[in-house]
Amino acid sequence: VPRDREPEVAGPARALGIVGAGQLARMMVEAASRLGVRTVVLAARADDAAALVATEVLLGEATDGDALRALAARCDVVTFDHEQVDLDLLHELERDGVQLRPGVETLRVAVDKAEMRKRLATAGLPVPRYEVLGDGGDAPDAAPDPEELAAAIDAFAAPDGWPVVVKAARGGYDGKGVWPVGGEEAARALCEVAVRARTPLLVETHVDIDVELAVVVARGCDGASVAWPPVETAQVDGVCREVRYPGDLEPDLADRAASLARRVAEVAGATGVLAVELFSSDGHLLVNEIAARPHNSAHWTIEGATTSQFENHVRAVLGLPLGDPSPVAAHVASVNVFGAPSKEAGDPCDRMSGALAVRGAHVHLYGKAPRPGRKLGHVTVCGDDPTDVRERAWAAARALGTPVPGSLDAGAT
Amino acid sequence: VPRDREPEVAGPARALGIVGAGQLARMMVEAASRLGVRTVVLAARADDAAALVATEVLLGEATDGDALRALAARCDVVTFDHEQVDLDLLHELERDGVQLRPGVETLRVAVDKAEMRKRLATAGLPVPRYEVLGDGGDAPDAAPDPEELAAAIDAFAAPDGWPVVVKAARGGYDGKGVWPVGGEEAARALCEVAVRARTPLLVETHVDIDVELAVVVARGCDGASVAWPPVETAQVDGVCREVRYPGDLEPDLADRAASLARRVAEVAGATGVLAVELFSSDGHLLVNEIAARPHNSAHWTIEGATTSQFENHVRAVLGLPLGDPSPVAAHVASVNVFGAPSKEAGDPCDRMSGALAVRGAHVHLYGKAPRPGRKLGHVTVCGDDPTDVRERAWAAARALGTPVPGSLDAGAT
């Protein structure tokens, strides 16, 4: 008979509402629990990752106004696990006095790549050369015009050469939303299908990337911000597989990236954690993507920093002072755990012994049902030697069934 | 509508049952969540600390057989938040195949001081000189005989001098259960009221304590064990107020204490975490108390050690390998947070800003309703300097309303 009595607590207990109940929400709930903060999650399913650990669970969709209002009625502040939200609906809630953190204006910048590029460029922050096709982000159904698209691609190819990058401003398109266009033939093919896109498109210069960095920033209600040190991320097929602090980043580049990310958070008016993915190209930093929530590239901060991104997100959205983001080890590696390719490999929960036998392996599993390729957890190892921490993190992730991409030399032994 | 659907999970997910839902259970739940482990707590009240964060909550008493069987039916393994249990009832459950970890034999040693003294002394481990009065621990209602008690007190006073220490073997007596007897008059007074004790009594030599240590050990199902380094504890009126790692302990003494504690865990046949409180007297170690559960003296391990006592407790009782107990900082201070003496001081939840503004302060609140003198949380600070970490931990605890005992020089500023 779970929760069949109302809590008998004197006075107003703080409660944090979370839209969505995936692993980010779960790790927010874990941080909130330590701080004595109650959590209420709006979960699509009762067995969503965070629904298994939150103080209270409301079942409903993140785009359902009644569900959102029910959530807001149960808590002091509402934050977000993901960005699949209805901005117009959230705008209404905000107008009605619901404390959304981050607010709608920040979410708009994070959700809409066209809006993001425009806002950052207007503020003088470096972004790849871009052009927005369609209705600039205000009309979600703006279908791009194929001829306009072809002309724009040509206009980028002429000075910069191929490839040219085309991106959906919102959501995805064929599940991905980013298409590098290698030449005229590919451009023609893309223009034919682009009419199906129900979102504005961006055309951008291809950037020759020397290194991909991610910087995660927490910004308080008072505008104060802290940045965790930038990390190097290894992506395979657009999916983050591992994160290394400090990686091979030059300290000067890392400092510039952290400053830039804090400026981005300021321009976006963020409250809470905001992640900035950056390219370094020929010594120049360019903002690639932003996310207005905790981010996979900073899961390492749970054990690797004095204050984790999740704790600082909770602190920030509740109007509390931010904690020290300093790392607590010289080197930290964090490797994502994915479902094994074959079902016979089983559930990582049944393979914990091998992973926990790895010295210093901090294993996080999100309580999600295993499926091949599904992100199910992560492993973090802190230490003094970059190779050693990486090998141990991969050893534990492999023990849990994570396939090792051929492109990553993960110390397979 | 919390938890109104059954989780739709393929395969057998591990679930950990916990008898009791106080702060120890809450911190077990937090550790279990990170490992992807579901938790079911048997809580006396729906707003108990761990009931607010567990995956599932059953309402019932720890001594209610039906409630315990309902708990056992919902999980793979049952562990304990506290020791207010009915050993006979638990013995029945164990006989019926319920996986209790720790098991009844270990609980008996932890719950019954007479049993503990006998078991440890028989195994050759050092305990204060003692004598058990009454039915040796097998009959819970064994009323001690006043004349026998008087004679025993005399027999201890004669060679060792006053005071002599009298203790209740189980539970408490006048709320405390430990009476130092200063002389013949006090002995007569105690003997008059001792007939009210519904438990065997121990008479013990008073030990001249040079230092009080606490060692916490985790022991796996396979008998492997790890010990966190011993810490120095500061008690005021028998209540732990602060814990310092490494404190002023001599390394040799600390090593001997850790070895002794692992032997105690072995003799007790423990599975999970077991805490041993020790006296050092003239260079000799003596076992004072043991607790077969996570312990206040090792809350510092959450941030201060590679693996916390709570994670290793969860690992141990689930039959998983134990993690590295090594400290991650040179000095760690952990200070308990208590409800302020006057109600006007308010809820620590409303005073978080001041505490979180203290650099590096890891604030844990247990979600308990505030009352003057009630233990509501703790604060841990890690660093390089023992005075600095102590001052910061106290600064945060004070900001939360914790009164500072006059006997502790807590760097009041």
PDB file of C-alpha atoms in Angstrom, chain B residues 87-175:
ATOM      1  CA  LEU B  87      14.671 -11.858  16.946  1.00  0.00           C
ATOM      2  CA  ASP B  88      12.338 -14.844  17.432  1.00  0.00           C
ATOM      3  CA  LEU B  89      10.092 -13.623  14.645  1.00  0.00           C
ATOM      4  CA  LEU B  90      13.062 -13.013  12.373  1.00  0.00           C
ATOM      5  CA  HIS B  91      14.339 -16.478  13.170  1.00  0.00           C
ATOM      6  CA  GLU B  92      11.043 -17.918  11.909  1.00  0.00           C
ATOM      7  CA  LEU B  93      11.314 -15.922   8.696  1.00  0.00           C
ATOM      8  CA  GLU B  94      14.876 -17.065   8.169  1.00  0.00           C
ATOM      9  CA  ARG B  95      13.814 -20.669   8.687  1.00  0.00           C
ATOM     10  CA  ASP B  96      11.132 -20.127   6.046  1.00  0.00           C
ATOM     11  CA  GLY B  97      13.792 -19.116   3.535  1.00  0.00           C
ATOM     12  CA  VAL B  98      13.714 -15.320   3.744  1.00  0.00           C
ATOM     13  CA  GLN B  99      17.160 -13.919   2.972  1.00  0.00           C
ATOM     14  CA  LEU B 100      17.887 -11.724   5.985  1.00  0.00           C
ATOM     15  CA  ARG B 101      21.189  -9.880   5.703  1.00  0.00           C
ATOM     16  CA  PRO B 102      22.576  -9.564   8.282  1.00  0.00           C
ATOM     17  CA  GLY B 103      21.105 -12.833   9.557  1.00  0.00           C
ATOM     18  CA  VAL B 104      19.538 -13.479  12.936  1.00  0.00           C
ATOM     19  CA  GLU B 105      22.758 -14.731  14.521  1.00  0.00           C
ATOM     20  CA  THR B 106      24.537 -11.489  13.695  1.00  0.00           C
ATOM     21  CA  LEU B 107      21.578  -9.405  14.824  1.00  0.00           C
ATOM     22  CA  ARG B 108      21.540 -11.264  18.130  1.00  0.00           C
ATOM     23  CA  VAL B 109      25.150 -10.286  18.763  1.00  0.00           C
ATOM     24  CA  ALA B 110      24.411  -6.667  17.901  1.00  0.00           C
ATOM     25  CA  VAL B 111      21.126  -6.406  19.813  1.00  0.00           C
ATOM     26  CA  ASP B 112      22.162  -8.168  23.002  1.00  0.00           C
ATOM     27  CA  LYS B 113      25.194  -6.778  24.800  1.00  0.00           C
ATOM     28  CA  ALA B 114      25.525  -9.884  26.977  1.00  0.00           C
ATOM     29  CA  GLU B 115      25.578 -12.107  23.919  1.00  0.00           C
ATOM     30  CA  MET B 116      28.062  -9.776  22.228  1.00  0.00           C
ATOM     31  CA  ARG B 117      30.459  -9.741  25.202  1.00  0.00           C
ATOM     32  CA  LYS B 118      30.308 -13.534  25.489  1.00  0.00           C
ATOM     33  CA  ARG B 119      30.811 -14.205  21.790  1.00  0.00           C
ATOM     34  CA  LEU B 120      33.721 -11.829  21.468  1.00  0.00           C
ATOM     35  CA  ALA B 121      35.411 -12.956  24.697  1.00  0.00           C
ATOM     36  CA  THR B 122      35.032 -16.605  23.678  1.00  0.00           C
ATOM     37  CA  ALA B 123      36.727 -15.786  20.375  1.00  0.00           C
ATOM     38  CA  GLY B 124      39.599 -14.195  22.269  1.00  0.00           C
ATOM     39  CA  LEU B 125      38.772 -10.620  21.336  1.00  0.00           C
ATOM     40  CA  PRO B 126      39.362  -7.872  23.916  1.00  0.00           C
ATOM     41  CA  VAL B 127      36.345  -6.581  25.833  1.00  0.00           C
ATOM     42  CA  PRO B 128      36.122  -4.866  29.236  1.00  0.00           C
ATOM     43  CA  ARG B 129      35.950  -7.248  32.181  1.00  0.00           C
ATOM     44  CA  TYR B 130      32.225  -8.033  32.573  1.00  0.00           C
ATOM     45  CA  GLU B 131      29.669 -10.205  34.273  1.00  0.00           C
ATOM     46  CA  VAL B 132      26.164 -10.956  33.051  1.00  0.00           C
ATOM     47  CA  LEU B 133      23.336 -10.929  35.577  1.00  0.00           C
ATOM     48  CA  GLY B 134      20.066 -12.549  34.717  1.00  0.00           C
ATOM     49  CA  ASP B 135      19.289 -15.154  32.144  1.00  0.00           C
ATOM     50  CA  GLY B 136      22.246 -14.554  29.926  1.00  0.00           C
ATOM     51  CA  GLY B 137      20.309 -13.064  27.070  1.00  0.00           C
ATOM     52  CA  ASP B 138      18.051 -15.953  26.139  1.00  0.00           C
ATOM     53  CA  ALA B 139      15.027 -14.762  28.115  1.00  0.00           C
ATOM     54  CA  PRO B 140      14.156 -11.177  27.273  1.00  0.00           C
ATOM     55  CA  ASP B 141      12.143 -10.714  30.477  1.00  0.00           C
ATOM     56  CA  ALA B 142      14.851 -11.983  32.819  1.00  0.00           C
ATOM     57  CA  ALA B 143      14.571  -9.649  35.783  1.00  0.00           C
ATOM     58  CA  PRO B 144      17.889  -9.249  37.560  1.00  0.00           C
ATOM     59  CA  ASP B 145      18.074  -9.996  41.238  1.00  0.00           C
ATOM     60  CA  PRO B 146      18.932  -6.850  43.272  1.00  0.00           C
ATOM     61  CA  GLU B 147      21.117  -8.713  45.748  1.00  0.00           C
ATOM     62  CA  GLU B 148      23.036 -10.471  43.045  1.00  0.00           C
ATOM     63  CA  LEU B 149      23.534  -7.104  41.332  1.00  0.00           C
ATOM     64  CA  ALA B 150      24.791  -5.484  44.537  1.00  0.00           C
ATOM     65  CA  ALA B 151      27.246  -8.298  45.067  1.00  0.00           C
ATOM     66  CA  ALA B 152      28.507  -8.070  41.500  1.00  0.00           C
ATOM     67  CA  ILE B 153      28.995  -4.311  41.736  1.00  0.00           C
ATOM     68  CA  ASP B 154      30.967  -4.797  44.935  1.00  0.00           C
ATOM     69  CA  ALA B 155      33.042  -7.510  43.341  1.00  0.00           C
ATOM     70  CA  PHE B 156      34.029  -5.111  40.509  1.00  0.00           C
ATOM     71  CA  ALA B 157      34.626  -2.146  42.815  1.00  0.00           C
ATOM     72  CA  ALA B 158      36.898  -4.076  45.129  1.00  0.00           C
ATOM     73  CA  PRO B 159      39.798  -4.695  42.718  1.00  0.00           C
ATOM     74  CA  ASP B 160      39.130  -1.950  40.146  1.00  0.00           C
ATOM     75  CA  GLY B 161      37.719   0.875  42.275  1.00  0.00           C
ATOM     76  CA  TRP B 162      34.746   3.108  41.455  1.00  0.00           C
ATOM     77  CA  PRO B 163      33.029   3.790  39.161  1.00  0.00           C
ATOM     78  CA  VAL B 164      31.569   0.477  38.091  1.00  0.00           C
ATOM     79  CA  VAL B 165      29.475   0.431  34.913  1.00  0.00           C
ATOM     80  CA  VAL B 166      26.066  -1.255  34.753  1.00  0.00           C
ATOM     81  CA  LYS B 167      24.371  -1.738  31.398  1.00  0.00           C
ATOM     82  CA  ALA B 168      21.094  -3.121  30.132  1.00  0.00           C
ATOM     83  CA  ALA B 169      21.772  -6.016  27.770  1.00  0.00           C
ATOM     84  CA  ARG B 170      18.935  -5.049  25.464  1.00  0.00           C
ATOM     85  CA  GLY B 171      16.893  -2.063  24.507  1.00  0.00           C
ATOM     86  CA  GLY B 172      17.154   0.662  27.094  1.00  0.00           C
ATOM     87  CA  TYR B 173      16.244   1.444  30.628  1.00  0.00           C
ATOM     88  CA  ASP B 174      15.186   4.933  31.588  1.00  0.00           C
ATOM     89  CA  GLY B 175      15.933   5.752  27.988  1.00  0.00           C
TER      90      GLY B 175
END
